[in-house]
CSV table of C-alpha atoms in Angstrom, one decimal:
chain,number,residue,atom,x,y,z
A,28,MET,CA,-74.6,-5.8,134.9
A,29,GLY,CA,-78.2,-4.8,135.6
A,30,LYS,CA,-80.3,-2.3,133.6
A,31,ILE,CA,-80.8,1.3,134.2
A,32,VAL,CA,-84.4,2.4,134.5
A,33,ALA,CA,-86.5,5.5,135.4
A,34,VAL,CA,-88.9,4.4,138.2
A,35,THR,CA,-90.6,5.5,141.4
A,36,GLY,CA,-89.5,4.2,144.8
A,37,ASN,CA,-92.6,2.1,145.0
A,38,GLU,CA,-92.0,0.7,141.5
A,39,ALA,CA,-88.4,-0.3,142.5
A,40,CYS,CA,-89.5,-2.0,145.7
A,41,ALA,CA,-92.3,-3.9,143.9
A,42,TYR,CA,-89.7,-5.0,141.3
A,43,ALA,CA,-87.3,-6.1,144.1
A,44,LEU,CA,-90.2,-8.3,145.6
A,45,LYS,CA,-90.8,-9.7,142.2
A,46,GLN,CA,-87.2,-10.7,141.8
A,47,ILE,CA,-87.2,-12.2,145.3
A,48,ASN,CA,-90.5,-14.0,144.7
A,49,PRO,CA,-91.6,-14.5,148.4
A,50,ASP,CA,-93.8,-17.5,149.2
A,51,VAL,CA,-96.6,-15.5,150.8
A,52,CYS,CA,-97.5,-11.8,150.8
A,53,ALA,CA,-100.5,-10.6,152.8
A,54,ALA,CA,-101.3,-6.9,152.3
A,55,TYR,CA,-103.9,-4.1,152.7
A,56,PRO,CA,-103.6,-1.0,150.6
A,57,ILE,CA,-102.7,2.3,152.3
A,58,THR,CA,-101.5,5.5,150.8
A,59,PRO,CA,-98.6,6.0,149.8
A,60,ALA,CA,-97.8,2.2,149.9
A,61,THR,CA,-100.8,1.2,147.9
A,62,ASP,CA,-99.0,1.5,144.7
A,63,LEU,CA,-96.2,-0.7,145.8
A,64,MET,CA,-98.5,-3.6,146.6
A,65,GLN,CA,-100.7,-2.9,143.6
A,66,ARG,CA,-97.8,-3.4,141.2
A,67,PHE,CA,-96.7,-6.5,143.1
A,68,SER,CA,-100.3,-8.0,142.9
A,69,GLY,CA,-100.0,-7.3,139.1
A,70,TYR,CA,-97.0,-9.6,139.0
A,71,VAL,CA,-98.9,-12.2,140.9
A,72,SER,CA,-102.0,-12.0,138.6
A,73,ASN,CA,-99.8,-12.0,135.5
A,74,GLY,CA,-98.0,-15.2,136.7
A,75,GLN,CA,-94.6,-13.5,136.9
A,76,VAL,CA,-94.3,-14.7,140.5
A,77,ASP,CA,-95.8,-17.7,142.3
A,78,THR,CA,-96.4,-15.9,145.5
A,79,GLU,CA,-99.5,-16.6,147.5
A,80,LEU,CA,-101.2,-13.2,147.7
A,81,VAL,CA,-103.6,-13.0,150.7
A,82,LEU,CA,-106.1,-10.2,150.5
A,83,VAL,CA,-107.2,-9.2,153.9
A,84,GLU,CA,-109.6,-6.7,155.4
A,85,SER,CA,-107.1,-4.7,157.5
A,86,GLU,CA,-103.4,-4.2,158.2
A,87,HIS,CA,-103.8,-6.0,161.5
A,88,SER,CA,-105.0,-9.0,159.6
A,89,ALA,CA,-102.2,-8.5,157.0
A,90,MET,CA,-99.6,-8.8,159.7
A,91,SER,CA,-101.5,-11.6,161.4
A,92,ALA,CA,-101.5,-13.6,158.1
A,93,CYS,CA,-97.8,-12.8,157.6
A,94,ILE,CA,-97.0,-14.1,161.1
A,95,GLY,CA,-99.0,-17.3,160.4
A,96,ALA,CA,-97.3,-17.8,157.0
A,97,ALA,CA,-93.9,-17.2,158.5
A,98,ALA,CA,-94.5,-19.6,161.4
A,99,ALA,CA,-95.6,-22.2,158.8
A,100,GLY,CA,-92.2,-21.9,157.3
A,101,GLY,CA,-92.5,-19.5,154.3
A,102,ARG,CA,-90.6,-16.5,153.1
A,103,VAL,CA,-93.0,-13.6,153.8
A,104,ALA,CA,-93.3,-10.0,152.8
A,105,THR,CA,-95.9,-7.1,153.1
A,106,ALA,CA,-95.8,-3.3,152.9
A,107,THR,CA,-97.5,-0.5,154.7
A,108,SER,CA,-97.6,3.1,155.8
A,109,SER,CA,-98.8,5.4,158.6
A,110,GLN,CA,-102.1,4.3,160.1
A,111,GLY,CA,-101.7,0.9,158.6
A,112,LEU,CA,-98.5,0.4,160.6
A,113,ALA,CA,-100.2,1.7,163.6
A,114,LEU,CA,-103.0,-0.8,163.2
A,115,MET,CA,-100.3,-3.6,163.0
A,116,TRP,CA,-98.8,-2.4,166.3
A,117,GLU,CA,-99.6,-5.4,168.5
A,118,MET,CA,-98.8,-7.9,165.8
A,119,LEU,CA,-95.4,-6.2,165.2
A,120,TYR,CA,-94.3,-7.2,168.7
A,121,ILE,CA,-95.5,-10.8,168.1
A,122,ALA,CA,-93.6,-11.1,164.7
A,123,ALA,CA,-90.5,-9.9,166.5
A,124,GLY,CA,-90.9,-11.8,169.7
A,125,THR,CA,-91.6,-15.0,167.9
A,126,ARG,CA,-88.5,-14.3,165.7
A,127,LEU,CA,-90.2,-14.5,162.3
A,128,PRO,CA,-88.1,-12.9,159.5
A,129,ILE,CA,-90.9,-11.0,157.7
A,130,VAL,CA,-89.7,-8.2,155.5
A,131,MET,CA,-91.8,-5.0,155.1
A,132,PRO,CA,-91.2,-1.9,153.0
A,133,LEU,CA,-92.5,1.0,155.1
A,134,VAL,CA,-93.4,4.0,153.1
A,135,ASN,CA,-93.1,6.7,155.8
A,136,ARG,CA,-96.1,8.9,156.3
A,137,ALA,CA,-97.5,11.2,159.0
A,138,LEU,CA,-100.0,9.9,161.6
A,139,SER,CA,-103.4,11.4,162.2
A,140,ALA,CA,-104.9,13.7,163.5
A,141,PRO,CA,-105.2,15.8,161.6
A,142,LEU,CA,-105.4,13.4,158.7
A,143,ASN,CA,-102.4,13.7,156.4
A,144,ILE,CA,-101.1,11.3,153.7
A,145,HIS,CA,-97.6,12.8,153.1
A,146,GLY,CA,-94.2,11.8,154.3
A,147,ASP,CA,-92.7,12.1,157.7
A,148,HIS,CA,-91.1,9.5,160.1
A,149,SER,CA,-93.9,9.4,162.7
A,150,ASP,CA,-95.0,5.9,161.7
A,151,GLY,CA,-91.5,4.4,161.8
A,152,MET,CA,-90.7,6.0,165.0
A,153,GLY,CA,-93.8,4.7,166.7
A,154,ALA,CA,-92.6,1.2,165.8
A,155,ARG,CA,-89.1,1.9,167.2
A,156,ASP,CA,-89.5,-0.4,170.2
A,157,THR,CA,-91.3,-3.3,168.5
A,158,GLY,CA,-88.1,-5.3,168.0
A,159,TRP,CA,-88.1,-4.9,164.3
A,160,ILE,CA,-84.8,-4.0,162.4
A,161,GLN,CA,-85.3,-0.6,160.8
A,162,ILE,CA,-83.4,0.5,157.8
A,163,TYR,CA,-84.0,4.0,156.3
A,164,SER,CA,-83.3,4.9,152.6
A,165,GLU,CA,-82.4,8.2,151.0
A,166,ASN,CA,-83.8,7.6,147.5
A,167,ALA,CA,-85.3,4.9,145.3
A,168,GLN,CA,-82.0,3.2,144.6
A,169,GLU,CA,-81.3,2.8,148.3
A,170,ALA,CA,-84.9,1.6,149.0
A,171,TYR,CA,-84.4,-1.1,146.3
A,172,ASP,CA,-80.9,-2.1,147.5
A,173,ASN,CA,-82.0,-2.1,151.1
A,174,LEU,CA,-85.0,-4.2,150.5
A,175,ILE,CA,-82.9,-6.9,148.8
A,176,GLN,CA,-80.3,-6.8,151.6
A,177,SER,CA,-82.9,-6.9,154.2
A,178,PHE,CA,-84.1,-10.4,153.3
A,179,ARG,CA,-80.6,-11.6,153.9
A,180,ILE,CA,-80.3,-9.7,157.2
A,181,ALA,CA,-83.7,-10.7,158.6
A,182,GLU,CA,-83.3,-14.4,157.5
A,183,HIS,CA,-79.8,-14.8,158.8
A,184,LEU,CA,-79.8,-17.8,161.1
A,185,GLU,CA,-78.3,-16.0,164.0
A,186,ILE,CA,-80.8,-13.1,163.6
A,187,ARG,CA,-84.2,-14.4,162.5
A,188,THR,CA,-85.9,-11.0,163.2
A,189,PRO,CA,-88.3,-9.1,161.0
A,190,ALA,CA,-87.1,-6.0,159.2
A,191,MET,CA,-88.7,-2.9,157.8
A,192,VAL,CA,-87.2,-0.9,154.9
A,193,CYS,CA,-88.3,2.7,155.1
A,194,MET,CA,-88.5,5.4,152.4
A,195,ASP,CA,-90.1,8.8,152.5
A,196,GLY,CA,-93.8,8.8,151.3
A,197,PHE,CA,-94.3,10.6,148.0
A,198,ILE,CA,-90.9,12.3,148.1
A,199,VAL,CA,-89.3,8.9,147.2
A,200,SER,CA,-92.2,6.5,146.8
A,201,HIS,CA,-93.9,8.5,144.0
A,202,SER,CA,-91.0,10.5,142.4
A,203,ILE,CA,-89.3,9.0,139.3
A,204,GLU,CA,-85.6,8.5,139.7
A,205,ARG,CA,-82.7,6.8,137.9
A,206,VAL,CA,-82.4,3.3,139.4
A,207,GLU,CA,-80.1,0.5,138.5
A,208,TYR,CA,-81.7,-2.8,138.7
A,209,ILE,CA,-79.8,-6.0,139.5
A,210,ASP,CA,-80.2,-9.0,137.2
A,211,ASP,CA,-82.9,-11.4,138.3
A,212,ALA,CA,-80.4,-14.3,138.6
A,213,ASP,CA,-78.1,-12.2,140.7
A,214,VAL,CA,-80.8,-11.2,143.0
A,215,LYS,CA,-82.0,-14.8,143.3
A,216,LYS,CA,-78.4,-16.0,144.0
A,217,PHE,CA,-77.8,-13.2,146.5
A,218,VAL,CA,-81.0,-13.7,148.6
A,219,GLY,CA,-80.6,-17.5,148.4
A,220,LYS,CA,-83.0,-20.3,149.2
A,221,PHE,CA,-85.2,-19.7,152.2
A,222,GLN,CA,-84.4,-21.8,155.2
A,223,ALA,CA,-87.3,-22.3,157.6
A,224,VAL,CA,-86.6,-22.7,161.3
A,225,HIS,CA,-89.1,-24.7,163.3
A,226,PRO,CA,-91.9,-24.7,160.6
A,227,LEU,CA,-95.4,-25.5,161.7
A,228,LEU,CA,-95.9,-27.5,158.5
A,229,ASP,CA,-93.3,-30.0,159.5
A,230,LEU,CA,-95.8,-32.5,160.6
A,231,GLU,CA,-93.1,-35.0,161.8
A,232,HIS,CA,-92.1,-32.6,164.5
A,233,PRO,CA,-95.2,-31.1,166.2
A,234,LYS,CA,-94.7,-27.8,168.0
A,235,SER,CA,-96.6,-24.8,169.4
A,236,TYR,CA,-96.1,-21.1,168.7
A,237,GLY,CA,-97.1,-18.3,171.1
A,238,PRO,CA,-97.1,-19.9,174.6
A,239,LEU,CA,-98.0,-18.1,177.7
A,240,ILE,CA,-94.7,-17.1,179.5
A,241,LEU,CA,-95.3,-15.5,182.9
A,242,THR,CA,-92.9,-14.0,185.4
A,243,ASP,CA,-90.7,-17.1,185.5
A,244,LEU,CA,-89.2,-16.7,182.0
A,245,TYR,CA,-90.5,-13.5,180.1
A,246,HIS,CA,-87.6,-11.4,181.4
A,247,GLU,CA,-85.1,-14.0,180.1
A,248,TYR,CA,-86.8,-14.1,176.7
A,249,LYS,CA,-86.5,-10.3,176.4
A,250,ARG,CA,-82.9,-10.4,177.4
A,251,ALA,CA,-82.3,-13.0,174.6
A,252,GLN,CA,-84.2,-10.7,172.1
A,253,HIS,CA,-81.9,-7.9,173.0
A,254,GLU,CA,-78.9,-10.2,172.4
A,255,VAL,CA,-80.0,-10.9,168.8
A,256,MET,CA,-80.1,-7.1,168.1
A,257,THR,CA,-76.4,-6.8,169.2
A,258,LYS,CA,-75.5,-9.3,166.4
A,259,VAL,CA,-77.4,-7.3,163.7
A,260,SER,CA,-74.7,-4.7,162.9
A,261,GLY,CA,-72.1,-7.4,162.1
A,262,VAL,CA,-74.6,-9.1,159.7
A,263,VAL,CA,-75.6,-5.9,158.1
A,264,LEU,CA,-72.0,-5.1,157.3
A,265,GLU,CA,-71.3,-8.6,156.1
A,266,VAL,CA,-74.3,-8.5,153.7
A,267,ALA,CA,-73.3,-4.9,152.6
A,268,ALA,CA,-69.8,-6.1,151.7
A,269,GLU,CA,-71.3,-8.9,149.6
A,270,PHE,CA,-73.8,-6.6,148.0
A,271,GLU,CA,-70.9,-4.2,147.2
A,272,LYS,CA,-69.1,-7.0,145.4
A,273,MET,CA,-72.2,-7.6,143.3
A,274,THR,CA,-73.2,-4.0,142.4
A,275,GLY,CA,-70.3,-1.7,143.4
A,276,ARG,CA,-72.7,0.2,145.7
A,277,LYS,CA,-71.3,0.6,149.2
A,278,TYR,CA,-73.5,0.6,152.3
A,279,GLY,CA,-72.7,0.8,156.0
A,280,LEU,CA,-74.6,1.2,159.3
A,281,PHE,CA,-74.7,5.0,158.5
A,282,GLU,CA,-73.3,7.3,155.8
A,283,SER,CA,-70.7,9.8,156.6
A,284,TYR,CA,-70.5,12.8,154.2
A,285,ARG,CA,-67.5,15.1,154.5
A,286,LEU,CA,-67.4,14.3,158.1
A,287,GLU,CA,-63.9,13.1,158.7
A,288,ASP,CA,-62.4,16.7,159.2
A,289,ALA,CA,-65.7,18.4,160.0
A,290,GLU,CA,-66.0,20.8,162.9
A,291,ILE,CA,-69.8,20.9,162.8
A,292,ALA,CA,-72.2,18.2,161.7
A,293,ILE,CA,-75.8,17.7,160.7
A,294,VAL,CA,-77.4,14.3,161.4
A,295,VAL,CA,-80.5,13.6,159.3
A,296,MET,CA,-82.1,10.5,157.8
A,297,SER,CA,-83.7,9.6,154.5
A,298,SER,CA,-84.4,12.0,151.6
A,299,ALA,CA,-83.5,15.2,153.4
A,300,ALA,CA,-79.9,14.0,153.5
A,301,GLY,CA,-79.6,14.6,149.8
A,302,THR,CA,-80.6,18.3,149.9
A,303,THR,CA,-78.3,18.7,153.0
A,304,LYS,CA,-75.3,17.2,151.1
A,305,ASP,CA,-75.8,19.9,148.4
A,306,ILE,CA,-75.8,22.7,150.9
A,307,ILE,CA,-72.8,21.2,152.7
A,308,ASP,CA,-70.8,21.3,149.4
A,309,GLN,CA,-71.7,25.0,149.1
A,310,TYR,CA,-70.5,25.7,152.6
A,311,ARG,CA,-67.4,23.6,152.0
A,312,ASP,CA,-66.6,25.8,149.0
A,313,LYS,CA,-66.8,28.8,151.4
A,314,GLY,CA,-64.3,27.0,153.7
A,315,VAL,CA,-66.8,26.0,156.4
A,316,LYS,CA,-65.9,22.6,157.9
A,317,VAL,CA,-69.3,21.0,158.0
A,318,GLY,CA,-70.3,17.4,157.4
A,319,LEU,CA,-73.2,15.0,157.5
A,320,LEU,CA,-74.1,11.8,159.2
A,321,LYS,CA,-77.0,9.9,157.8
A,322,PRO,CA,-78.2,6.9,159.9
A,323,ARG,CA,-79.2,4.0,157.7
A,324,MET,CA,-79.9,1.4,160.5
A,325,PHE,CA,-82.0,3.0,163.1
A,326,ARG,CA,-82.8,-0.2,164.9
A,327,PRO,CA,-80.6,-1.5,166.3
A,328,PHE,CA,-79.0,1.9,166.7
A,329,PRO,CA,-75.3,1.7,166.1
A,330,PHE,CA,-74.5,4.1,169.0
A,331,THR,CA,-70.8,3.2,169.6
A,332,GLN,CA,-70.0,3.5,165.9
A,333,ILE,CA,-71.9,6.7,165.6
A,334,ALA,CA,-70.1,8.2,168.7
A,335,GLU,CA,-66.8,7.3,167.2
A,336,ALA,CA,-67.8,9.0,163.8
A,337,LEU,CA,-68.8,12.2,165.7
A,338,LYS,CA,-66.2,12.4,168.4
A,339,HIS,CA,-64.2,15.2,166.8
A,340,VAL,CA,-67.1,17.6,166.0
A,341,LYS,CA,-67.8,20.7,168.2
A,342,ALA,CA,-71.5,21.1,167.5
A,343,ILE,CA,-74.2,18.8,166.1
A,344,ALA,CA,-77.7,19.6,164.8
A,345,VAL,CA,-80.0,16.6,164.8
A,346,LEU,CA,-82.9,17.0,162.3
A,347,ASP,CA,-86.0,14.9,163.2
A,348,ARG,CA,-88.7,14.4,160.7
A,349,ALA,CA,-91.0,13.2,163.5
A,350,ASP,CA,-91.7,14.6,167.0
A,351,SER,CA,-92.0,13.2,170.5
A,352,PHE,CA,-94.5,15.7,172.0
A,353,GLY,CA,-93.1,17.0,175.2
A,354,GLY,CA,-89.7,15.4,174.6
A,355,TYR,CA,-86.8,15.7,172.2
A,356,GLY,CA,-87.1,14.3,168.7
A,357,PRO,CA,-86.5,10.6,168.6
A,358,LEU,CA,-83.3,10.7,166.5
A,359,PHE,CA,-82.0,13.5,168.7
A,360,SER,CA,-82.5,11.3,171.8
A,361,GLU,CA,-80.5,8.5,170.0
A,362,ILE,CA,-77.7,10.8,169.1
A,363,ALA,CA,-77.6,12.4,172.6
A,364,GLY,CA,-77.4,8.8,173.9
A,365,ALA,CA,-74.5,7.9,171.7
A,366,VAL,CA,-72.6,11.1,172.6
A,367,MET,CA,-73.0,10.2,176.3
A,368,SER,CA,-70.0,7.8,176.0
A,369,MET,CA,-67.7,10.5,174.5
A,370,ASP,CA,-65.0,12.3,176.6
A,371,THR,CA,-65.6,15.6,174.8
A,372,LYS,CA,-69.3,16.4,174.5
A,373,PRO,CA,-70.3,18.5,171.5
A,374,ALA,CA,-73.0,21.1,171.8
A,375,MET,CA,-76.3,19.7,170.4
A,376,ILE,CA,-79.4,21.2,168.9
A,377,ASN,CA,-82.6,19.5,167.7
A,378,LYS,CA,-84.6,20.7,164.8
A,379,ILE,CA,-88.1,19.3,164.0
A,380,PHE,CA,-88.7,19.6,160.3
A,381,GLY,CA,-90.9,18.4,157.4
A,382,LEU,CA,-93.8,17.1,159.3
A,383,GLY,CA,-96.7,15.9,157.2
A,384,GLY,CA,-94.7,16.2,154.0
A,385,ARG,CA,-93.8,19.9,154.5
A,386,ASP,CA,-90.9,20.6,152.1
A,387,TYR,CA,-87.4,20.6,153.5
A,388,LEU,CA,-85.8,23.5,151.6
A,389,PRO,CA,-82.2,24.4,151.0
A,390,ASP,CA,-82.4,27.6,153.0
A,391,GLN,CA,-83.4,25.6,156.1
A,392,ALA,CA,-80.2,23.6,155.8
A,393,GLU,CA,-78.4,26.9,155.4
A,394,GLN,CA,-80.1,28.3,158.5
A,395,VAL,CA,-79.1,25.2,160.5
A,396,ILE,CA,-75.4,25.4,159.4
A,397,ASP,CA,-75.3,29.2,160.2
A,398,GLU,CA,-76.6,28.5,163.7
A,399,LEU,CA,-74.0,25.6,164.1
A,400,ILE,CA,-71.2,27.9,163.1
A,401,LYS,CA,-72.2,30.5,165.8
A,402,ILE,CA,-72.5,27.7,168.4
A,403,ALA,CA,-69.1,26.3,167.5
A,404,GLU,CA,-67.6,29.9,167.8
A,405,THR,CA,-69.3,30.9,171.0
A,406,GLY,CA,-70.0,27.6,172.7
A,407,LYS,CA,-73.4,28.9,173.5
A,408,VAL,CA,-76.6,27.1,172.7
A,409,GLY,CA,-80.0,28.9,172.6
A,410,ALA,CA,-83.1,26.8,172.4
A,411,ILE,CA,-82.2,23.1,172.2
A,412,LYS,CA,-85.3,22.0,170.5
A,413,GLU,CA,-87.0,24.2,167.8
A,414,TYR,CA,-89.2,23.7,164.8
A,415,ILE,CA,-87.9,24.8,161.4
A,416,GLY,CA,-90.0,25.7,158.4
A,417,VAL,CA,-93.1,26.5,160.5
A,418,ARG,CA,-95.3,29.5,160.1
A,419,GLU,CA,-94.9,32.0,162.9
B,59,MET,CA,-67.8,-21.5,177.5
B,60,SER,CA,-71.0,-22.5,179.2
B,61,LYS,CA,-74.2,-20.8,178.1
B,62,LYS,CA,-76.1,-18.4,180.3
B,63,PHE,CA,-79.6,-19.6,181.2
B,64,TRP,CA,-81.3,-17.2,178.9
B,65,GLU,CA,-79.1,-18.3,176.0
B,66,THR,CA,-80.5,-21.8,176.3
B,67,LEU,CA,-84.2,-20.8,175.6
B,68,PRO,CA,-85.7,-21.9,172.3
B,69,GLN,CA,-85.8,-19.2,169.6
B,70,GLY,CA,-89.0,-17.2,169.6
B,71,SER,CA,-90.4,-19.2,172.6
B,72,VAL,CA,-91.5,-22.0,170.2
B,73,VAL,CA,-92.5,-25.1,172.1
B,74,LEU,CA,-90.7,-28.0,170.4
B,75,GLU,CA,-92.7,-30.9,171.9
B,76,ALA,CA,-96.3,-32.0,171.4
B,77,GLY,CA,-98.8,-32.3,174.3
B,78,SER,CA,-96.7,-30.3,176.6
B,79,SER,CA,-99.8,-28.7,178.2
B,80,ALA,CA,-100.2,-31.8,180.3
B,81,LYS,CA,-97.0,-30.7,182.2
B,82,PHE,CA,-98.3,-27.3,183.0
B,83,LYS,CA,-99.9,-28.0,186.4
B,84,THR,CA,-102.4,-25.2,187.1
B,85,GLY,CA,-103.7,-26.6,190.4
B,86,THR,CA,-101.3,-24.4,192.4
B,87,TRP,CA,-103.5,-21.4,191.5
B,88,ARG,CA,-106.4,-22.7,193.6
B,89,SER,CA,-107.8,-21.0,196.7
B,90,MET,CA,-111.1,-23.0,196.8
B,91,ARG,CA,-111.1,-26.8,196.4
B,92,PRO,CA,-114.2,-28.9,195.1
B,93,LYS,CA,-115.0,-31.9,197.1
B,94,TRP,CA,-116.9,-34.8,195.5
B,95,ILE,CA,-119.6,-36.5,197.6
B,96,GLU,CA,-120.0,-39.8,195.7
B,97,GLU,CA,-123.4,-40.9,197.4
B,98,ASN,CA,-125.1,-37.7,195.9
B,99,CYS,CA,-123.7,-38.2,192.4
B,100,ILE,CA,-126.1,-39.3,189.7
B,101,GLN,CA,-123.3,-39.7,187.0
B,102,CYS,CA,-124.9,-37.0,184.7
B,103,MET,CA,-121.3,-35.9,183.7
B,104,PHE,CA,-122.3,-32.2,183.8
B,105,CYS,CA,-119.1,-31.5,185.8
B,106,TRP,CA,-117.1,-33.3,183.1
B,107,ILE,CA,-118.7,-31.1,180.3
B,108,TYR,CA,-118.4,-27.9,182.2
B,109,CYS,CA,-114.9,-28.2,183.5
B,110,PRO,CA,-112.7,-25.7,181.6
B,111,ASP,CA,-109.6,-27.8,182.3
B,112,MET,CA,-109.0,-31.5,182.6
B,113,SER,CA,-109.8,-32.0,186.2
B,114,ILE,CA,-112.7,-34.5,186.2
B,115,LYS,CA,-111.3,-38.0,185.7
B,116,VAL,CA,-113.4,-40.6,184.0
B,117,THR,CA,-113.0,-44.3,184.4
B,118,ALA,CA,-112.6,-46.8,181.6
B,119,GLU,CA,-116.3,-47.7,182.1
B,120,GLY,CA,-117.3,-44.0,181.5
B,121,LYS,CA,-118.0,-43.3,185.2
B,122,ARG,CA,-117.0,-40.1,186.9
B,123,ALA,CA,-114.1,-40.6,189.2
B,124,GLU,CA,-112.1,-38.4,191.7
B,125,PHE,CA,-110.9,-35.0,190.9
B,126,ASP,CA,-107.5,-34.5,189.4
B,127,TYR,CA,-106.3,-31.7,191.6
B,128,ASP,CA,-103.1,-31.1,189.5
B,129,TYR,CA,-105.3,-29.1,187.0
B,130,CYS,CA,-108.2,-27.9,189.1
B,131,LYS,CA,-108.0,-24.1,189.5
B,132,GLY,CA,-110.9,-24.1,191.9
B,133,CYS,CA,-113.3,-22.1,189.7
B,134,GLY,CA,-116.3,-23.7,191.1
B,135,ILE,CA,-118.2,-24.2,187.8
B,136,CYS,CA,-118.6,-27.9,188.5
B,137,ALA,CA,-120.2,-27.3,191.9
B,138,LEU,CA,-122.5,-24.6,190.4
B,139,GLU,CA,-123.7,-26.9,187.6
B,140,CYS,CA,-124.0,-30.1,189.7
B,141,PRO,CA,-127.8,-30.9,190.0
B,142,GLY,CA,-127.1,-33.4,192.9
B,143,LYS,CA,-129.4,-36.1,194.1
B,144,LYS,CA,-132.8,-34.9,195.4
B,145,GLY,CA,-131.4,-31.4,196.1
B,146,ASN,CA,-128.2,-32.7,197.7
B,147,LYS,CA,-125.1,-31.4,195.7
B,148,ALA,CA,-122.5,-34.0,194.8
B,149,ILE,CA,-119.8,-31.2,194.6
B,150,VAL,CA,-119.2,-28.6,197.2
B,151,MET,CA,-116.5,-26.0,197.4
B,152,GLU,CA,-114.2,-25.9,200.4
B,153,GLU,CA,-111.5,-23.5,201.3
B,154,GLU,CA,-108.1,-24.9,200.2
B,155,GLY,CA,-105.9,-26.2,202.9
B,156,LYS,CA,-108.6,-26.7,205.5
């Protein structure tokens, strides 16, 4: 068994990286992920890992260095947040399109302007279509567990696609929680030895990375990239099953909380799910059949499985901690897309909450559930998209 | 079951052989074709230096030879840089297909 510690989300992720001991790590500090890489660089300078730490002058360079190191044939990791992720934008596509299994904790933070360092999902949602696998974590334990599992997922020989493991900036990255660490030897055994595919440093077999592919083949390469994503769900579940055997902690593509017999449901990701579960318990005690669905894997989005899990509910509220200005929230669009395939279509509302680290309060969850109860009774939806917790 | 065409592509578009650029014939892009006028050529090799591709062939003796039209995109840099002999250019651009 592992040991139980009191650590922050950043500390737990840095410790996971220490246990995994990647070959190369190129990073540039950005709040609130600075602390994660700072702790990891401490492990490097103390000789506790033999990772080659590359100090670069920007996040764009950090991802570029990671791509080079991954193409060379190394196990590679980095971490970032917010504007840092935005600065990596063009390199994210190259990492995914070149099928390099880089793993990156993303400490979710708002995007400027106005400048804000606190937690929301704008950065992760901006990278939605880059071809990276995205896994969201509710708390420090999940961030730690997801990070370890993500190496296995990204590096799976049928997948070979980069993965980002997300947790809420400050709310999780800087709060101290109870976390159960896995033994070093077990982590080492679980992630296994890295197997390079087409490494550049294999001098016996020269090769080129990053060719120009014009109208003749680009379409086919993108079709192939989509196909890889269809295989991710299976691998995520396979890895989770093995992880459960090792730790007793169960993970899926999403978490269902009191959803089986629910008439109304809230869909929300990351740390806000914890608060929502508490309020759901209170309403359950009052006899209200309310449940929660917490997506864990956002990319690829498990739309058929989610539709199956939600098919019996009458009304759904999707809570987005990011906005798409002039459109519905990104999570709402996904859930609406999933619901499309269902015979019975539930009523749906979209709430934008917690932008720029604004607290998500228990009474906001109550407000949403009260609205859902009314919608389920009357079948009438007022405004589909609304902001909650906003000064009016 | 036979694989679909897109399933046969190398992972991550990695090119698994060395020197494959020689197979990528770029001459089909051309709309203007350079013509070599040997009697005006002073063998200065400026065209060879300036050619952005590999379109100027050089003999074993180090002499400039005919163009390799498989790679010539018709950019015209060679014709521009050619000093010629007594004001007569050794390379002139002509419309392709004429």
